[in-house]
């Protein structure tokens, strides 16, 4: 099944999947709803065959060298947004390895390019650095960037579009 735009009605299923996958990176349903409201064009879901959700992506324009604090409201997009930020891409374990993450990252890159951005950034967690590296992202070291709310293995990464 293809990726489709996320709607508010999807949020409970997206939240349930996020809680199951991101056990060390909890975000409240209100925080997800806030991101969907701030930038619906960057939020996608992958339907499962059983009526549930097999994956989701949350992304939005943001500021270079800045990372939204985990489990905090975004409260709208920054006026000076100069990069496209992938906040999360997650696939249910049973649906992994089928190219769906790769597909949605390519979709987000296309969207970001069309929206006029020349760079994508993200914070790699859960030891996914190798996955992002294969998608062309490289680590960006910024001494002043505090990503501690995401855990010790978090790595800020970026890619030119
Ligand atoms: C990371 C994640 C989204 C990848 O999903 P997926 O369905 O396995 O991804 P795809 O099938 O599109 O994989 C595409 C390629 O990446 C590779 N890959 C997937 N996960 C990888 C990982 N953790 N490390 C290295 N390579 C990885 C696959 O082997 C595949 O390579 P191939 O095309 O050469 O076979 C999934 O593992 C996940 O949901 N993880 C938990 C949530 C998470 O941490 N998300 C990232 C937040 S920053």
XYZ file of C-alpha atoms and ligand atoms in Angstrom:
209
model
C 0.000 0.000 0.000
C 1.298 3.486 -0.775
C 2.099 6.307 1.622
C -0.701 8.841 2.006
C -1.177 12.138 3.828
C -1.735 11.788 7.584
C -5.067 13.050 8.942
C -6.014 13.906 12.517
C -8.108 10.726 12.659
C -4.879 8.691 12.145
C -3.208 10.115 15.255
C -4.334 7.458 17.787
C -2.966 4.655 15.544
C 0.227 6.605 14.831
C 0.661 7.258 18.560
C 0.189 3.554 19.386
C 2.811 2.562 16.800
C 5.207 5.276 17.995
C 4.888 4.125 21.614
C 5.659 0.531 20.579
C 8.706 1.530 18.494
C 10.158 4.530 20.324
C 10.225 3.114 23.834
C 13.107 5.447 24.789
C 11.772 8.503 22.940
C 8.229 9.013 24.157
C 6.207 11.810 22.603
C 2.668 12.602 23.685
C -0.199 12.437 21.223
C -0.609 16.216 21.676
C 2.973 16.724 20.459
C 2.265 14.691 17.312
C -1.000 16.570 16.775
C 0.888 19.846 17.120
C 3.370 18.845 14.390
C 0.576 17.660 12.102
C -1.221 20.985 12.600
C 1.998 22.963 12.041
C 2.927 21.219 8.765
C 0.422 18.663 7.436
C 2.277 18.372 4.110
C 5.198 16.741 5.964
C 3.161 14.057 7.749
C 2.443 10.753 5.994
C 1.142 7.333 6.958
C 1.498 3.877 5.512
C -1.694 1.853 5.857
C -1.554 -1.738 7.007
C -3.660 -4.472 5.457
C -5.638 -4.924 8.710
C -6.922 -1.333 8.849
C -4.096 -0.272 11.175
C -1.042 1.852 10.451
C 2.214 0.177 9.334
C 4.365 3.297 9.366
C 4.469 7.048 9.603
C 6.696 10.003 8.768
C 6.726 13.408 10.455
C 8.753 16.258 8.949
C 8.658 20.034 8.616
C 10.726 23.071 7.745
C 13.065 24.082 10.596
C 16.193 26.054 11.426
C 19.747 24.995 10.573
C 21.616 23.745 13.647
C 18.470 23.450 15.754
C 16.565 20.366 16.891
C 13.029 20.419 18.332
C 13.151 19.264 21.947
C 11.746 15.771 22.420
C 8.122 15.669 23.569
C 7.692 19.450 23.395
C 5.184 21.378 21.334
C 6.622 22.936 18.190
C 4.119 25.771 18.447
C 4.282 26.613 14.761
C 7.148 26.762 12.289
C 10.094 29.137 12.757
C 9.856 32.221 10.554
C 13.518 31.772 9.583
C 13.230 28.079 8.544
C 16.148 27.344 6.220
C 16.307 23.544 6.151
C 13.820 20.672 5.865
C 13.803 18.554 9.022
C 12.796 14.874 9.228
C 11.539 14.455 12.759
C 10.695 10.761 12.501
C 10.287 7.880 10.094
C 9.093 4.646 11.686
C 7.932 1.347 10.235
C 6.235 -1.475 12.151
C 8.690 -4.380 12.555
C 6.584 -6.727 10.393
C 6.589 -4.217 7.513
C 10.340 -3.448 7.528
C 12.776 -4.406 4.822
C 10.323 -3.730 1.999
C 11.749 -0.371 0.918
C 8.970 1.680 2.519
C 11.315 3.844 4.591
C 13.492 4.448 1.546
C 10.370 5.374 -0.450
C 9.093 7.879 2.080
C 12.518 9.513 2.517
C 12.600 10.007 -1.280
C 9.079 11.465 -1.154
C 10.055 13.878 1.626
C 13.171 14.911 -0.292
C 11.051 15.615 -3.387
C 8.601 17.637 -1.325
C 11.393 19.608 0.348
C 13.007 20.377 -3.029
C 9.678 21.512 -4.460
C 9.179 23.730 -1.411
C 12.512 25.430 -2.191
C 14.791 23.823 0.401
C 18.330 22.813 -0.503
C 19.143 20.772 2.587
C 17.513 18.092 4.742
C 18.513 17.440 8.308
C 17.541 14.987 11.031
C 18.593 13.475 14.305
C 19.482 9.812 13.976
C 18.422 7.713 16.982
C 18.094 3.980 17.715
C 21.413 3.248 15.965
C 19.960 4.162 12.570
C 23.041 6.121 11.474
C 23.980 3.428 8.950
C 20.488 3.575 7.436
C 20.691 7.365 7.015
C 24.276 7.192 5.714
C 23.072 4.891 2.942
C 20.514 7.554 2.064
C 23.344 10.116 1.665
C 23.187 11.797 5.068
C 26.428 12.651 6.857
C 27.029 13.590 10.493
C 27.170 17.287 11.320
C 29.060 18.214 14.477
C 27.877 21.352 16.223
C 29.369 21.659 19.696
C 26.599 23.919 20.975
C 23.754 21.680 19.792
C 22.058 20.032 22.771
C 20.439 16.759 21.707
C 20.636 15.153 25.145
C 16.852 14.781 25.407
C 17.125 12.151 22.628
C 19.700 9.939 24.346
C 23.416 9.277 24.076
C 23.400 7.721 20.579
C 21.662 10.693 18.886
C 23.603 12.049 15.878
C 22.677 15.216 13.978
C 22.914 14.545 10.219
C 22.311 16.409 6.973
C 22.154 15.998 3.221
C 22.116 18.452 0.320
C 19.106 18.193 -1.968
C 14.935 2.787 10.194
C 13.671 2.162 9.639
C 12.625 3.236 9.392
C 14.019 1.438 8.328
O 12.860 0.806 7.846
P 12.939 -0.351 6.714
O 11.556 -0.676 6.333
O 13.803 -1.444 7.192
O 13.684 0.422 5.584
P 13.767 0.016 4.047
O 13.163 -1.326 3.780
O 13.252 1.153 3.258
O 15.337 -0.110 3.945
C 16.043 0.418 2.936
C 17.487 -0.024 3.098
O 18.038 0.390 4.369
C 18.591 -0.737 5.049
N 18.382 -0.544 6.486
C 17.205 -0.560 7.143
N 17.409 -0.321 8.460
C 18.748 -0.156 8.616
C 19.573 0.115 9.738
N 19.077 0.285 10.983
N 20.908 0.223 9.519
C 21.441 0.078 8.270
N 20.706 -0.180 7.178
C 19.373 -0.295 7.353
C 17.860 -1.913 4.510
O 18.636 -3.081 4.659
C 17.678 -1.534 3.063
O 18.862 -1.735 2.355
P 18.849 -2.434 0.908
O 17.954 -1.566 0.068
O 20.266 -2.417 0.478
O 18.289 -3.773 1.149
C 13.092 1.091 10.615
O 14.122 0.210 10.982
C 12.445 1.673 11.860
O 11.257 2.004 11.876
N 13.229 1.808 12.958
C 12.692 2.310 14.224
C 12.329 3.776 14.144
C 13.557 4.643 13.981
O 14.496 4.552 14.743
N 13.487 5.524 12.982
C 14.545 6.461 12.701
C 14.431 7.658 13.564
S 15.789 8.780 13.274
